[in-house]
Short mmCIF file of C-alpha atoms in Angstrom, two decimals:
data_model
loop_
_atom_site.label_atom_id
_atom_site.label_comp_id
_atom_site.label_asym_id
_atom_site.label_seq_id
_atom_site.Cartn_x
_atom_site.Cartn_y
_atom_site.Cartn_z
CA MET O 258 22.56 6.52 7.59
CA ARG O 259 25.26 6.93 4.80
CA ARG O 260 22.44 6.26 0.93
CA SER O 261 22.93 6.33 -2.34
CA ILE O 262 19.79 5.45 -3.90
CA PHE O 263 18.25 9.22 -4.71
CA ASN O 264 19.77 11.59 -6.59
CA GLU O 265 19.07 15.79 -6.66
CA ASP O 266 15.54 15.14 -8.85
CA HIS O 267 14.60 12.37 -5.98
CA GLU O 268 15.27 14.90 -2.97
CA ALA O 269 13.90 17.95 -5.48
CA PHE O 270 10.80 15.66 -4.96
CA ARG O 271 11.21 14.96 -1.53
CA GLN O 272 11.24 18.86 -0.65
CA THR O 273 8.21 19.59 -2.72
CA LEU O 274 6.25 16.88 -0.87
CA ARG O 275 7.09 18.36 2.25
CA GLU O 276 5.88 21.56 2.18
CA PHE O 277 2.96 20.54 1.21
CA ILE O 278 2.51 17.53 3.19
CA GLU O 279 3.10 21.08 6.05
CA ALA O 280 0.79 23.12 4.10
CA GLU O 281 -2.11 21.32 3.00
CA VAL O 282 -2.41 18.45 4.78
CA VAL O 283 -1.73 17.97 8.45
CA PRO O 284 -3.68 20.79 9.62
CA ARG O 285 -6.17 18.88 8.00
CA TYR O 286 -5.50 15.60 9.57
CA ASP O 287 -7.15 15.12 12.35
CA GLN O 288 -10.54 15.77 10.86
CA TRP O 289 -10.03 13.36 8.28
CA PHE O 290 -8.54 10.37 11.29
CA ALA O 291 -11.95 11.49 12.99
CA ASP O 292 -14.18 10.91 9.26
CA GLY O 293 -12.69 7.60 8.73
CA GLN O 294 -11.07 8.58 5.85
CA VAL O 295 -9.26 11.43 3.68
CA PRO O 296 -11.66 14.02 1.27
CA ARG O 297 -11.66 13.11 -2.50
CA ASP O 298 -10.39 16.10 -3.28
CA LEU O 299 -6.90 15.56 -1.44
CA TYR O 300 -6.45 12.83 -4.56
CA LYS O 301 -7.33 15.56 -6.79
CA GLN O 302 -4.32 17.84 -5.38
CA LEU O 303 -2.49 14.42 -5.54
CA ALA O 304 -2.78 14.59 -8.83
CA GLU O 305 -2.16 18.54 -9.40
CA LEU O 306 1.13 17.34 -8.15
CA GLY O 307 2.13 14.61 -10.43
CA ILE O 308 2.07 11.98 -7.98
CA PHE O 309 0.14 9.89 -9.79
CA GLY O 310 1.14 10.08 -12.84
CA ILE O 311 5.11 9.02 -12.72
CA GLU O 312 5.60 5.82 -13.73
CA VAL O 313 2.67 6.73 -16.45
CA PRO O 314 3.98 6.64 -20.00
CA GLU O 315 4.18 10.75 -21.51
CA GLU O 316 1.46 9.71 -24.66
CA PHE O 317 -1.24 8.93 -21.69
CA GLY O 318 -0.17 12.51 -19.58
CA GLY O 319 2.41 10.83 -17.56
CA ALA O 320 6.08 11.66 -16.30
CA GLY O 321 6.89 8.53 -18.09
CA ILE O 322 9.40 7.02 -15.44
CA ASP O 323 10.58 3.80 -15.06
CA SER O 324 11.01 3.80 -11.02
CA PHE O 325 9.37 3.23 -7.46
CA LYS O 326 11.98 5.99 -5.82
CA PHE O 327 9.57 8.61 -6.33
CA ALA O 328 6.31 6.30 -4.64
CA ALA O 329 10.02 5.35 -1.86
CA ILE O 330 9.90 9.47 -1.05
CA GLN O 331 6.46 9.80 -0.88
CA THR O 332 5.89 6.32 1.73
CA GLU O 333 8.86 8.34 3.67
CA GLU O 334 7.45 11.63 3.84
CA THR O 335 3.77 10.85 4.35
CA MET O 336 5.82 8.09 7.88
CA ARG O 337 7.76 11.25 8.83
CA ALA O 338 4.90 13.70 9.75
CA GLY O 339 2.55 11.44 10.59
CA VAL O 340 0.11 11.28 7.87
CA SER O 341 -1.19 9.34 5.66
CA PHE O 342 -2.99 9.81 1.54
CA GLY O 343 -5.62 7.65 2.00
CA ALA O 344 -5.95 5.28 -0.72
CA ALA O 345 -3.73 7.35 -2.60
CA GLY O 346 -1.02 4.42 -2.12
CA ALA O 347 -3.06 1.39 -3.16
CA HIS O 348 -4.63 3.62 -6.45
CA VAL O 349 -0.43 3.71 -8.34
CA ALA O 350 0.58 0.51 -6.32
CA LEU O 351 -1.86 -1.92 -6.73
CA GLY O 352 -3.68 -0.25 -9.72
CA LEU O 353 -1.24 1.34 -11.82
CA PRO O 354 0.83 -1.68 -12.78
CA TYR O 355 -1.54 -4.75 -13.56
CA LEU O 356 -2.85 -0.99 -16.17
CA LEU O 357 0.56 -0.75 -18.05
CA ASP O 358 1.60 -4.59 -18.34
CA LEU O 359 -1.71 -6.12 -19.45
CA GLY O 360 -3.41 -3.16 -21.05
CA THR O 361 -3.80 -2.95 -24.66
CA GLU O 362 -2.92 0.42 -25.97
CA GLU O 363 -6.90 1.27 -26.53
CA GLN O 364 -7.72 0.30 -22.46
CA LYS O 365 -4.33 2.75 -21.82
CA GLN O 366 -5.74 5.07 -23.94
CA ARG O 367 -9.40 4.62 -22.50
CA TRP O 368 -7.58 4.80 -18.68
CA LEU O 369 -4.60 5.85 -18.20
CA PRO O 370 -5.85 10.25 -18.26
CA ASP O 371 -8.32 9.35 -15.78
CA PHE O 372 -5.88 7.45 -13.88
CA VAL O 373 -3.35 10.02 -14.11
CA SER O 374 -5.71 13.19 -13.14
CA GLY O 375 -7.46 11.46 -10.00
CA ASN O 376 -10.92 11.47 -12.49
CA THR O 377 -10.45 7.58 -12.06
CA MET O 378 -9.46 6.29 -8.82
CA TYR O 379 -9.03 2.03 -8.47
CA ALA O 380 -8.44 -0.49 -5.99
CA LEU O 381 -7.72 -4.22 -6.05
CA ALA O 382 -9.95 -7.55 -5.22
CA MET O 383 -8.65 -10.18 -4.09
CA THR O 384 -9.43 -11.10 -0.87
CA GLU O 385 -12.93 -12.82 -0.47
CA PRO O 386 -14.78 -13.79 2.75
CA GLY O 387 -13.47 -16.95 3.77
CA THR O 388 -10.01 -17.47 1.90
CA GLY O 389 -8.02 -14.96 3.15
CA SER O 390 -4.33 -15.62 1.90
CA ASP O 391 -5.99 -18.61 -0.19
CA LEU O 392 -6.30 -16.42 -3.57
CA ALA O 393 -6.44 -19.50 -5.09
CA GLY O 394 -9.56 -20.49 -3.29
CA MET O 395 -11.98 -17.74 -4.27
CA SER O 396 -15.04 -18.34 -5.30
CA THR O 397 -16.12 -15.12 -7.18
CA THR O 398 -17.20 -16.12 -11.01
CA ALA O 399 -17.45 -14.17 -13.87
CA LYS O 400 -19.37 -16.33 -16.45
CA LEU O 401 -18.93 -15.45 -20.80
CA SER O 402 -22.61 -14.20 -21.72
CA GLU O 403 -23.80 -16.66 -24.20
CA ASP O 404 -22.98 -13.52 -27.37
CA GLY O 405 -19.97 -13.08 -25.53
CA THR O 406 -20.28 -9.06 -25.05
CA HIS O 407 -19.70 -9.42 -21.43
CA TYR O 408 -18.87 -11.43 -17.90
CA VAL O 409 -21.64 -12.03 -15.60
CA LEU O 410 -20.14 -11.40 -12.42
CA ASN O 411 -21.16 -12.49 -9.07
CA GLY O 412 -19.41 -13.27 -5.19
CA ALA O 413 -17.61 -10.68 -2.62
CA LYS O 414 -15.43 -9.48 -1.41
CA THR O 415 -13.35 -8.21 2.03
CA PHE O 416 -10.41 -5.72 3.20
CA ILE O 417 -10.52 -3.92 -0.11
CA THR O 418 -8.45 -0.43 0.45
CA GLY O 419 -9.82 1.68 -1.32
CA GLY O 420 -12.69 0.37 -1.88
CA VAL O 421 -15.55 3.14 -1.09
CA LEU O 422 -14.66 5.83 -3.38
CA ALA O 423 -12.52 3.53 -5.91
CA ASP O 424 -14.88 4.17 -9.53
CA ARG O 425 -12.84 1.35 -10.70
CA VAL O 426 -11.76 -1.74 -9.80
CA ILE O 427 -9.91 -5.08 -10.42
CA VAL O 428 -11.67 -7.49 -9.49
CA CYS O 429 -10.48 -11.37 -10.02
CA ALA O 430 -13.17 -13.35 -10.25
CA ARG O 431 -12.77 -17.60 -11.37
CA THR O 432 -13.87 -18.07 -15.86
CA SER O 433 -13.68 -21.74 -15.10
CA PRO O 434 -13.27 -24.74 -12.76
CA PRO O 435 -10.04 -24.95 -11.19
CA LYS O 436 -7.44 -27.80 -12.80
CA PRO O 437 -6.94 -30.90 -10.98
CA ASP O 438 -3.41 -30.40 -10.77
CA ASP O 439 -2.93 -26.55 -11.44
CA ARG O 440 -6.05 -25.00 -8.42
CA ARG O 441 -4.78 -21.64 -9.81
CA PHE O 442 -5.44 -21.69 -13.21
CA GLY O 443 -9.35 -20.01 -13.91
CA ILE O 444 -8.22 -16.46 -12.90
CA THR O 445 -9.48 -14.18 -14.73
CA LEU O 446 -8.97 -9.98 -14.03
CA LEU O 447 -12.06 -7.75 -14.50
CA ASN O 448 -12.07 -4.00 -14.83
CA VAL O 449 -14.92 -3.04 -13.25
CA ASP O 450 -16.97 0.03 -13.60
CA THR O 451 -18.64 0.58 -9.86
CA THR O 452 -21.27 2.71 -11.17
CA LEU O 453 -22.92 -0.69 -13.03
CA PRO O 454 -25.72 -2.09 -11.74
CA GLY O 455 -25.30 -5.11 -9.58
CA TYR O 456 -22.07 -3.50 -7.77
CA ALA O 457 -22.53 -2.54 -4.60
CA VAL O 458 -20.06 -1.38 -2.19
CA GLY O 459 -21.45 -2.98 1.32
CA ARG O 460 -20.06 -1.70 5.18
CA LYS O 461 -17.05 0.63 5.77
CA LEU O 462 -14.48 -1.31 7.69
CA ASP O 463 -13.92 -0.73 11.52
CA LYS O 464 -10.27 -0.50 11.36
CA LEU O 465 -8.15 -0.43 14.42
CA GLY O 466 -5.49 1.08 11.99
CA LEU O 467 -5.21 3.12 8.88
CA LYS O 468 -8.23 4.95 9.95
CA THR O 469 -7.72 7.61 7.42
CA SER O 470 -7.98 4.12 4.31
CA ASP O 471 -11.86 4.01 3.18
CA THR O 472 -11.60 -0.47 3.54
CA ALA O 473 -14.29 -1.62 2.42
CA GLU O 474 -17.04 -4.86 1.23
CA LEU O 475 -17.63 -5.21 -2.13
CA ALA O 476 -20.73 -7.25 -3.72
CA PHE O 477 -21.61 -8.35 -6.93
CA VAL O 478 -25.20 -9.42 -8.90
CA ASP O 479 -24.72 -10.05 -12.34
CA VAL O 480 -22.34 -7.93 -13.18
CA GLN O 481 -22.69 -6.95 -17.12
CA VAL O 482 -18.77 -6.06 -17.25
CA PRO O 483 -17.47 -6.57 -21.29
CA VAL O 484 -14.95 -8.09 -22.20
CA ALA O 485 -13.45 -5.54 -23.75
CA ASP O 486 -12.51 -4.31 -20.36
CA ARG O 487 -11.05 -7.49 -19.06
CA LEU O 488 -6.56 -7.40 -18.27
CA GLY O 489 -4.78 -9.63 -20.19
CA GLU O 490 -6.01 -12.94 -21.19
CA GLU O 491 -8.64 -15.56 -19.57
CA ASN O 492 -7.50 -17.81 -16.75
CA ARG O 493 -4.45 -16.37 -16.36
CA GLY O 494 -4.72 -14.15 -13.22
CA PHE O 495 -3.77 -15.67 -10.92
CA TYR O 496 0.19 -15.62 -12.97
CA TYR O 497 -0.64 -12.21 -13.17
CA LEU O 498 -0.55 -11.82 -9.63
CA GLY O 499 2.25 -13.08 -8.85
CA LYS O 500 4.42 -11.61 -10.96
CA ASN O 501 2.78 -8.01 -8.99
CA LEU O 502 2.89 -8.99 -5.98
CA PRO O 503 7.24 -8.77 -4.78
CA LYS O 504 6.05 -4.49 -5.78
CA GLU O 505 3.52 -4.74 -3.52
CA ARG O 506 5.40 -6.44 -0.50
CA LEU O 507 8.47 -3.75 -2.00
CA SER O 508 6.15 -1.17 -0.48
CA ILE O 509 4.75 -2.34 2.55
CA ALA O 510 8.33 -3.69 3.67
CA TYR O 511 9.32 0.09 2.71
CA GLY O 512 6.40 1.67 4.67
CA ALA O 513 6.76 -0.45 7.95
CA TYR O 514 10.56 0.62 8.10
CA ALA O 515 9.56 4.74 7.43
CA GLN O 516 7.31 3.59 10.31
CA ALA O 517 10.16 2.54 12.56
CA ALA O 518 12.29 5.79 11.53
CA ALA O 519 9.30 7.88 11.97
CA ALA O 520 8.33 6.56 15.73
CA VAL O 521 12.43 6.63 16.35
CA ARG O 522 11.62 10.40 15.90
CA PHE O 523 8.81 11.00 17.29
CA THR O 524 10.63 9.80 20.81
CA MET O 525 13.43 11.66 20.31
CA GLN O 526 11.34 14.57 20.30
CA TYR O 527 9.37 13.44 22.68
CA VAL O 528 11.82 12.48 25.70
CA GLN O 529 13.93 15.45 25.22
CA ASP O 530 10.59 17.34 26.08
CA ARG O 531 8.92 15.12 28.69
CA LYS O 532 10.21 15.28 32.69
CA VAL O 533 10.24 13.09 35.26
CA PHE O 534 11.02 13.40 38.62
CA GLY O 535 13.39 16.44 38.08
CA GLN O 536 15.23 15.61 34.21
CA THR O 537 14.11 14.76 30.85
CA VAL O 538 13.16 11.62 29.73
CA ALA O 539 15.85 11.72 27.39
CA SER O 540 18.78 12.12 30.18
CA PHE O 541 18.04 8.47 31.62
CA GLN O 542 20.33 5.22 30.54
CA ASN O 543 17.31 3.56 30.02
CA THR O 544 15.88 5.84 27.08
CA LYS O 545 19.23 6.09 26.17
CA PHE O 546 19.84 2.66 25.30
CA GLU O 547 15.94 1.81 24.34
CA LEU O 548 16.79 4.16 21.43
CA ALA O 549 19.91 3.21 20.31
CA ALA O 550 18.94 -0.50 20.08
CA CYS O 551 15.89 1.25 17.67
CA GLN O 552 18.22 3.11 15.36
CA ALA O 553 20.50 0.45 15.35
CA GLU O 554 17.39 -1.80 13.91
CA VAL O 555 16.48 1.41 11.66
CA ASP O 556 19.48 1.47 9.86
CA ALA O 557 19.10 -2.74 8.65
CA ALA O 558 15.54 -2.11 7.73
CA GLN O 559 16.61 1.05 6.16
CA ALA O 560 19.08 -1.41 4.22
CA VAL O 561 17.61 -3.98 3.25
CA ALA O 562 14.26 -2.08 2.14
CA ASP O 563 17.34 0.27 -0.04
CA ARG O 564 18.51 -3.37 -2.03
CA ALA O 565 16.07 -4.42 -2.68
CA LEU O 566 14.03 -0.64 -3.78
CA GLU O 567 17.32 -0.91 -6.38
CA ALA O 568 16.17 -4.59 -7.42
CA LEU O 569 13.21 -4.17 -7.93
CA ASP O 570 14.13 -0.90 -10.09
CA ALA O 571 16.53 -3.12 -12.07
CA GLY O 572 14.01 -5.42 -13.10
CA GLU O 573 15.37 -8.09 -10.75
CA LEU O 574 13.61 -8.25 -7.77
CA THR O 575 12.17 -11.99 -6.86
CA ALA O 576 9.72 -13.17 -5.23
CA ALA O 577 11.34 -14.94 -1.93
CA GLU O 578 13.70 -11.37 -1.70
CA ALA O 579 10.44 -9.07 -1.53
CA ALA O 580 9.05 -11.81 1.23
CA SER O 581 12.13 -11.55 3.23
CA ALA O 582 12.11 -7.47 2.85
CA LYS O 583 8.80 -7.54 3.53
CA LEU O 584 9.26 -10.02 6.58
CA PHE O 585 12.47 -8.48 7.80
CA CYS O 586 11.36 -4.81 7.46
CA THR O 587 7.40 -5.82 9.29
CA GLU O 588 9.09 -7.32 12.36
CA VAL O 589 11.80 -5.01 12.95
CA ALA O 590 8.46 -2.10 12.49
CA HIS O 591 7.18 -3.95 15.48
CA ARG O 592 9.68 -3.92 17.94
CA VAL O 593 10.42 -0.74 17.46
CA ILE O 594 7.15 0.87 17.40
CA ASP O 595 6.22 -1.21 20.60
CA ARG O 596 9.73 0.20 22.16
CA CYS O 597 8.90 4.11 21.01
CA LEU O 598 5.32 4.22 22.82
CA GLN O 599 6.47 2.39 25.73
CA LEU O 600 9.18 5.75 26.03
CA HIS O 601 5.29 8.17 25.30
CA GLY O 602 3.88 5.72 29.06
CA GLY O 603 0.25 6.36 29.15
CA TYR O 604 0.43 8.98 26.51
CA GLY O 605 1.47 6.69 23.79
CA PHE O 606 -2.16 5.35 24.39
CA ILE O 607 -4.21 8.30 23.39
CA ASN O 608 -4.46 8.84 19.26
CA GLU O 609 -3.22 12.40 19.67
CA TYR O 610 0.02 11.08 20.09
CA PRO O 611 1.55 9.40 16.03
CA ILE O 612 2.75 6.56 17.96
CA ALA O 613 -0.31 5.92 18.79
CA ARG O 614 -1.67 6.32 15.85
CA LEU O 615 1.59 3.85 14.09
CA TYR O 616 1.06 1.96 17.04
CA ALA O 617 -2.34 0.49 15.60
CA ASP O 618 -1.39 1.08 12.07
CA ASN O 619 1.70 -0.68 11.53
CA ARG O 620 -0.07 -3.77 13.58
CA VAL O 621 -1.66 -5.10 9.73
CA ASN O 622 1.78 -5.13 8.46
CA ARG O 623 2.40 -8.24 9.09
CA ILE O 624 -1.36 -9.33 7.51
CA TYR O 625 -1.75 -7.70 4.74
CA GLY O 626 0.67 -8.26 1.37
CA GLY O 627 0.39 -12.50 2.80
CA THR O 628 1.18 -12.52 6.50
CA SER O 629 4.89 -13.48 7.70
CA GLU O 630 3.59 -17.08 7.88
CA VAL O 631 2.87 -17.28 3.92
CA MET O 632 6.94 -15.17 3.58
CA LYS O 633 8.25 -17.56 5.60
CA MET O 634 6.81 -19.99 2.95
CA ILE O 635 8.07 -18.65 0.22
CA ILE O 636 11.52 -17.73 1.48
CA ALA O 637 12.00 -21.89 2.59
CA LYS O 638 10.61 -22.81 -0.88
CA ASP O 639 13.44 -20.61 -1.96
CA MET O 640 15.80 -22.49 -0.12
CA GLY O 641 15.51 -25.86 -1.16
CA LEU O 642 13.27 -26.49 2.26
#
């Protein structure tokens, strides 16, 4: 499909990344999949490529490029190869916006150089057992000490991407009770050092998909977090979360579109090689029609994802537009990947084949970052319904 959103610099980055993936990731990926996470040295390699510092200002060791397009290319290239960089995406997409938007000059000096170098890996802890998408219902608390020097953090989080290997976690906690007319009031963001006493990583969750991305339960028992490590103003955390959710949802939408495109690519290769009844699977009319329909859906999802990406870079992406892109692209990916797996027959159910991994990985897209049902609520509200 004809595209105009990427320039020569983007394509040069794409080529460098593709060569890195083919040389350093693909040969080792089966072992990472079996291990259930990528090795820490991969993050150092990505840092050396400049992946973590693209959007970080130059004075903190980054490239100072205010664009999400390089991250989008990374998504396309990893999906194209049927691999993953583990929780590296969460490090940048979920952690960096809060550091850039809310960090003071002193905090940025402390935190961003190690963020760029991969010496400090980040995760974001929002979801709690029993609350799911209802972030305002969180019960993790952070009470200010009597001398006003630190917060005492208590509670638990779950489904935390990158939580096993994270060195710092941006934790959402209640510092004040909600107001009668505003359940969202009272949440504060704390940049928590995972080596602090009382901080514990619980289970590494055994997921259906995303096997190389470590996902953890976290527990906090009287963790003393310095006030100097608070991000933004006290009690305004929900507002900050809401501001960054459109970008997170766009990243999920883009990942879903890229998964669907990869599924078509893998399936085209498979059906041209696989023979049944004396002829290739690709020669059957049903195969041609199925893949043509899938390609049409991928083209539509790409257009939606690209439009949202342009809006984000222009600073114009609204919550409703991001929700719409996430809803549409994730539903398209669900349909396309299912049909592509069907064309693989029994081999589509074997993890040795990329389509099987895509099928499992894709399912969470309609859940995390806000479920499809929540996306519909946001869109309907924007429509005045």
